[in-house]
């Protein structure tokens, strides 16, 4: 299954997966443009995978405020994108509640994203999905630029809470 940029923008409005369920942040914090693949099969652990991308624009807000005179994308935004995608995966799986990042095991940065990067890719490998006591997913993820993994995160955790 794939989701276009128009679908991604709908996911920011809070009704794509049903009212009160998973949604993406909007405006400045949205770190995803398209999802090219989402599946309950495949991936490193054969429990599901997700592939997505973000087109890097030279006028992204973070370049003006992260290292004056040396603009780079903050690494934490790449990790946040992976959490965002794990939340999408949970909503797509039919689990209910609003997504919240719960933690991450290890993070490694081995590259940087500059304003002329063009685009970056994301890949999530689903490790485990829990339905109780709260819906939660655990995944490993990477951020890819020019075919090279530049950020790695293990044991990303996202839970779904009932905010009613």
PDB file of C-alpha atoms in Angstrom:
ATOM      1  CA  UNK A   1       0.000   0.000   0.000  1.00  0.00           C
ATOM      2  CA  UNK A   2       1.140   3.568  -0.740  1.00  0.00           C
ATOM      3  CA  UNK A   3       0.103   7.004   0.496  1.00  0.00           C
ATOM      4  CA  UNK A   4       0.508  10.176  -1.565  1.00  0.00           C
ATOM      5  CA  UNK A   5       1.350  13.619  -0.234  1.00  0.00           C
ATOM      6  CA  UNK A   6      -2.389  14.430  -0.280  1.00  0.00           C
ATOM      7  CA  UNK A   7      -3.021  11.356   1.913  1.00  0.00           C
ATOM      8  CA  UNK A   8      -0.221  12.404   4.280  1.00  0.00           C
ATOM      9  CA  UNK A   9      -1.774  15.861   4.620  1.00  0.00           C
ATOM     10  CA  UNK A  10      -5.132  14.227   5.414  1.00  0.00           C
ATOM     11  CA  UNK A  11      -3.388  12.248   8.159  1.00  0.00           C
ATOM     12  CA  UNK A  12      -2.538  15.558   9.873  1.00  0.00           C
ATOM     13  CA  UNK A  13      -6.237  16.429  10.249  1.00  0.00           C
ATOM     14  CA  UNK A  14      -7.026  13.675  12.742  1.00  0.00           C
ATOM     15  CA  UNK A  15      -9.734  11.757  10.882  1.00  0.00           C
ATOM     16  CA  UNK A  16      -7.786   9.601   8.409  1.00  0.00           C
ATOM     17  CA  UNK A  17      -7.714   6.617  10.798  1.00  0.00           C
ATOM     18  CA  UNK A  18     -10.960   7.635  12.524  1.00  0.00           C
ATOM     19  CA  UNK A  19     -11.603  10.478  14.923  1.00  0.00           C
ATOM     20  CA  UNK A  20      -9.485  10.256  18.071  1.00  0.00           C
ATOM     21  CA  UNK A  21      -6.973   7.892  16.466  1.00  0.00           C
ATOM     22  CA  UNK A  22      -3.447   8.189  15.120  1.00  0.00           C
ATOM     23  CA  UNK A  23      -2.595  11.353  13.262  1.00  0.00           C
ATOM     24  CA  UNK A  24       0.523  13.062  11.992  1.00  0.00           C
ATOM     25  CA  UNK A  25       1.658  16.475  13.221  1.00  0.00           C
ATOM     26  CA  UNK A  26       1.023  19.313  10.818  1.00  0.00           C
ATOM     27  CA  UNK A  27       2.953  22.257   9.494  1.00  0.00           C
ATOM     28  CA  UNK A  28       6.515  22.561  10.737  1.00  0.00           C
ATOM     29  CA  UNK A  29       6.766  19.210  12.530  1.00  0.00           C
ATOM     30  CA  UNK A  30       5.528  17.064   9.636  1.00  0.00           C
ATOM     31  CA  UNK A  31       8.645  15.229   8.448  1.00  0.00           C
ATOM     32  CA  UNK A  32       7.030  12.992   5.801  1.00  0.00           C
ATOM     33  CA  UNK A  33       5.897  13.683   2.234  1.00  0.00           C
ATOM     34  CA  UNK A  34       4.941  10.234   0.941  1.00  0.00           C
ATOM     35  CA  UNK A  35       4.766   6.623   2.055  1.00  0.00           C
ATOM     36  CA  UNK A  36       5.870   4.335  -0.761  1.00  0.00           C
ATOM     37  CA  UNK A  37       5.254   1.032   1.030  1.00  0.00           C
ATOM     38  CA  UNK A  38       3.495  -0.141   4.157  1.00  0.00           C
ATOM     39  CA  UNK A  39       3.039  -3.829   4.812  1.00  0.00           C
ATOM     40  CA  UNK A  40       2.386  -6.284   7.647  1.00  0.00           C
ATOM     41  CA  UNK A  41       4.862  -8.644   5.977  1.00  0.00           C
ATOM     42  CA  UNK A  42       8.546  -8.326   5.194  1.00  0.00           C
ATOM     43  CA  UNK A  43      11.180  -6.229   6.859  1.00  0.00           C
ATOM     44  CA  UNK A  44      14.214  -7.405   8.771  1.00  0.00           C
ATOM     45  CA  UNK A  45      12.082  -9.225  11.364  1.00  0.00           C
ATOM     46  CA  UNK A  46       9.399 -10.387   8.890  1.00  0.00           C
ATOM     47  CA  UNK A  47       6.723  -8.598  10.961  1.00  0.00           C
ATOM     48  CA  UNK A  48       6.137  -5.630   8.673  1.00  0.00           C
ATOM     49  CA  UNK A  49       7.865  -2.667   7.123  1.00  0.00           C
ATOM     50  CA  UNK A  50       7.305   0.903   6.032  1.00  0.00           C
ATOM     51  CA  UNK A  51       9.183   3.064   3.516  1.00  0.00           C
ATOM     52  CA  UNK A  52       8.696   6.813   3.151  1.00  0.00           C
ATOM     53  CA  UNK A  53      10.437  10.000   2.039  1.00  0.00           C
ATOM     54  CA  UNK A  54      10.774  13.718   2.627  1.00  0.00           C
ATOM     55  CA  UNK A  55      11.760  16.247  -0.025  1.00  0.00           C
ATOM     56  CA  UNK A  56      14.312  18.589   1.517  1.00  0.00           C
ATOM     57  CA  UNK A  57      13.656  22.231   0.707  1.00  0.00           C
ATOM     58  CA  UNK A  58      16.335  24.867   1.120  1.00  0.00           C
ATOM     59  CA  UNK A  59      13.795  27.000   2.999  1.00  0.00           C
ATOM     60  CA  UNK A  60      12.846  24.384   5.623  1.00  0.00           C
ATOM     61  CA  UNK A  61      12.487  26.270   8.927  1.00  0.00           C
ATOM     62  CA  UNK A  62      15.167  24.300  10.771  1.00  0.00           C
ATOM     63  CA  UNK A  63      18.002  25.383   8.471  1.00  0.00           C
ATOM     64  CA  UNK A  64      17.676  29.002   9.655  1.00  0.00           C
ATOM     65  CA  UNK A  65      17.953  28.156  13.342  1.00  0.00           C
ATOM     66  CA  UNK A  66      20.223  25.114  13.583  1.00  0.00           C
ATOM     67  CA  UNK A  67      23.859  26.204  13.557  1.00  0.00           C
ATOM     68  CA  UNK A  68      23.898  29.741  12.210  1.00  0.00           C
ATOM     69  CA  UNK A  69      26.139  29.856   9.164  1.00  0.00           C
ATOM     70  CA  UNK A  70      26.310  26.034   9.045  1.00  0.00           C
ATOM     71  CA  UNK A  71      22.754  24.883   8.269  1.00  0.00           C
ATOM     72  CA  UNK A  72      21.995  21.212   8.869  1.00  0.00           C
ATOM     73  CA  UNK A  73      18.793  19.351   9.711  1.00  0.00           C
ATOM     74  CA  UNK A  74      18.671  18.500  13.431  1.00  0.00           C
ATOM     75  CA  UNK A  75      19.128  14.766  13.866  1.00  0.00           C
ATOM     76  CA  UNK A  76      16.263  14.657  16.353  1.00  0.00           C
ATOM     77  CA  UNK A  77      13.858  15.546  13.512  1.00  0.00           C
ATOM     78  CA  UNK A  78      14.905  12.413  11.645  1.00  0.00           C
ATOM     79  CA  UNK A  79      14.237  10.332  14.759  1.00  0.00           C
ATOM     80  CA  UNK A  80      10.887  12.101  15.183  1.00  0.00           C
ATOM     81  CA  UNK A  81      10.003  11.187  11.590  1.00  0.00           C
ATOM     82  CA  UNK A  82      10.597   7.524  12.441  1.00  0.00           C
ATOM     83  CA  UNK A  83       8.283   7.845  15.467  1.00  0.00           C
ATOM     84  CA  UNK A  84       5.702   9.547  13.242  1.00  0.00           C
ATOM     85  CA  UNK A  85       5.864   6.647  10.804  1.00  0.00           C
ATOM     86  CA  UNK A  86       5.519   4.045  13.555  1.00  0.00           C
ATOM     87  CA  UNK A  87       2.380   5.891  14.677  1.00  0.00           C
ATOM     88  CA  UNK A  88       1.053   5.738  11.110  1.00  0.00           C
ATOM     89  CA  UNK A  89       1.783   2.014  11.037  1.00  0.00           C
ATOM     90  CA  UNK A  90      -0.225   1.490  14.230  1.00  0.00           C
ATOM     91  CA  UNK A  91      -3.186   3.497  12.884  1.00  0.00           C
ATOM     92  CA  UNK A  92      -2.987   1.698   9.543  1.00  0.00           C
ATOM     93  CA  UNK A  93      -3.033  -1.604  11.465  1.00  0.00           C
ATOM     94  CA  UNK A  94      -6.429  -0.649  12.908  1.00  0.00           C
ATOM     95  CA  UNK A  95      -5.257   0.038  16.450  1.00  0.00           C
ATOM     96  CA  UNK A  96      -7.032   2.886  18.208  1.00  0.00           C
ATOM     97  CA  UNK A  97      -5.762   5.886  20.149  1.00  0.00           C
ATOM     98  CA  UNK A  98      -3.521   8.887  19.640  1.00  0.00           C
ATOM     99  CA  UNK A  99       0.178   8.223  19.119  1.00  0.00           C
ATOM    100  CA  UNK A 100       2.845   9.152  21.619  1.00  0.00           C
ATOM    101  CA  UNK A 101       6.579   8.513  21.389  1.00  0.00           C
ATOM    102  CA  UNK A 102       7.539   6.325  24.338  1.00  0.00           C
ATOM    103  CA  UNK A 103      11.256   5.899  23.811  1.00  0.00           C
ATOM    104  CA  UNK A 104      14.134   4.660  21.743  1.00  0.00           C
ATOM    105  CA  UNK A 105      16.936   2.205  22.428  1.00  0.00           C
ATOM    106  CA  UNK A 106      20.047   3.475  20.650  1.00  0.00           C
ATOM    107  CA  UNK A 107      20.534   6.252  18.120  1.00  0.00           C
ATOM    108  CA  UNK A 108      23.535   6.642  15.833  1.00  0.00           C
ATOM    109  CA  UNK A 109      24.247   9.564  13.505  1.00  0.00           C
ATOM    110  CA  UNK A 110      26.823   8.996  10.765  1.00  0.00           C
ATOM    111  CA  UNK A 111      25.899  11.749   8.316  1.00  0.00           C
ATOM    112  CA  UNK A 112      24.178  15.103   7.973  1.00  0.00           C
ATOM    113  CA  UNK A 113      21.375  16.573   5.906  1.00  0.00           C
ATOM    114  CA  UNK A 114      22.150  19.900   4.251  1.00  0.00           C
ATOM    115  CA  UNK A 115      19.762  22.254   2.419  1.00  0.00           C
ATOM    116  CA  UNK A 116      20.833  20.862  -0.977  1.00  0.00           C
ATOM    117  CA  UNK A 117      20.141  17.222   0.038  1.00  0.00           C
ATOM    118  CA  UNK A 118      17.247  16.826  -2.407  1.00  0.00           C
ATOM    119  CA  UNK A 119      15.407  14.081  -0.544  1.00  0.00           C
ATOM    120  CA  UNK A 120      15.810  11.609   2.278  1.00  0.00           C
ATOM    121  CA  UNK A 121      14.278   8.201   2.763  1.00  0.00           C
ATOM    122  CA  UNK A 122      12.991   6.403   5.813  1.00  0.00           C
ATOM    123  CA  UNK A 123      12.734   2.680   6.463  1.00  0.00           C
ATOM    124  CA  UNK A 124      11.049   1.052   9.438  1.00  0.00           C
ATOM    125  CA  UNK A 125      11.352  -2.619  10.293  1.00  0.00           C
ATOM    126  CA  UNK A 126       8.570  -3.637  12.661  1.00  0.00           C
ATOM    127  CA  UNK A 127       9.756  -5.787  15.557  1.00  0.00           C
ATOM    128  CA  UNK A 128       6.635  -6.179  17.660  1.00  0.00           C
ATOM    129  CA  UNK A 129       3.064  -4.945  18.000  1.00  0.00           C
ATOM    130  CA  UNK A 130       1.201  -5.096  21.327  1.00  0.00           C
ATOM    131  CA  UNK A 131      -2.557  -4.698  21.629  1.00  0.00           C
ATOM    132  CA  UNK A 132      -2.713  -4.681  25.459  1.00  0.00           C
ATOM    133  CA  UNK A 133      -2.348  -3.163  28.003  1.00  0.00           C
ATOM    134  CA  UNK A 134      -2.028  -0.274  25.542  1.00  0.00           C
ATOM    135  CA  UNK A 135      -1.557  -0.504  21.789  1.00  0.00           C
ATOM    136  CA  UNK A 136       2.178  -0.130  21.160  1.00  0.00           C
ATOM    137  CA  UNK A 137       4.693  -0.766  18.421  1.00  0.00           C
ATOM    138  CA  UNK A 138       8.423  -1.381  18.521  1.00  0.00           C
ATOM    139  CA  UNK A 139      10.564  -0.952  15.412  1.00  0.00           C
ATOM    140  CA  UNK A 140      14.070  -0.291  14.172  1.00  0.00           C
ATOM    141  CA  UNK A 141      14.436   2.520  11.670  1.00  0.00           C
ATOM    142  CA  UNK A 142      16.912   4.302   9.457  1.00  0.00           C
ATOM    143  CA  UNK A 143      17.176   7.591   7.601  1.00  0.00           C
ATOM    144  CA  UNK A 144      18.801   7.253   4.187  1.00  0.00           C
ATOM    145  CA  UNK A 145      20.413   9.889   1.972  1.00  0.00           C
ATOM    146  CA  UNK A 146      21.904   9.103  -1.449  1.00  0.00           C
ATOM    147  CA  UNK A 147      21.607   5.373  -0.749  1.00  0.00           C
ATOM    148  CA  UNK A 148      23.569   5.590   2.516  1.00  0.00           C
ATOM    149  CA  UNK A 149      22.171   5.098   6.029  1.00  0.00           C
ATOM    150  CA  UNK A 150      22.975   8.273   7.945  1.00  0.00           C
ATOM    151  CA  UNK A 151      20.774   7.874  11.045  1.00  0.00           C
ATOM    152  CA  UNK A 152      19.946   4.610  12.799  1.00  0.00           C
ATOM    153  CA  UNK A 153      17.510   4.083  15.669  1.00  0.00           C
ATOM    154  CA  UNK A 154      16.792   0.802  17.426  1.00  0.00           C
ATOM    155  CA  UNK A 155      13.785  -0.083  19.541  1.00  0.00           C
ATOM    156  CA  UNK A 156      11.687   2.945  18.645  1.00  0.00           C
ATOM    157  CA  UNK A 157       8.517   2.770  20.761  1.00  0.00           C
ATOM    158  CA  UNK A 158       5.178   4.421  20.083  1.00  0.00           C
ATOM    159  CA  UNK A 159       2.047   3.861  22.120  1.00  0.00           C
ATOM    160  CA  UNK A 160      -1.547   4.813  21.437  1.00  0.00           C
ATOM    161  CA  UNK A 161      -3.482   6.493  24.232  1.00  0.00           C
ATOM    162  CA  UNK A 162      -7.177   7.130  24.559  1.00  0.00           C
ATOM    163  CA  UNK A 163      -7.516  10.871  25.045  1.00  0.00           C
ATOM    164  CA  UNK A 164     -11.267  10.889  25.714  1.00  0.00           C
TER     165      UNK A 164
END
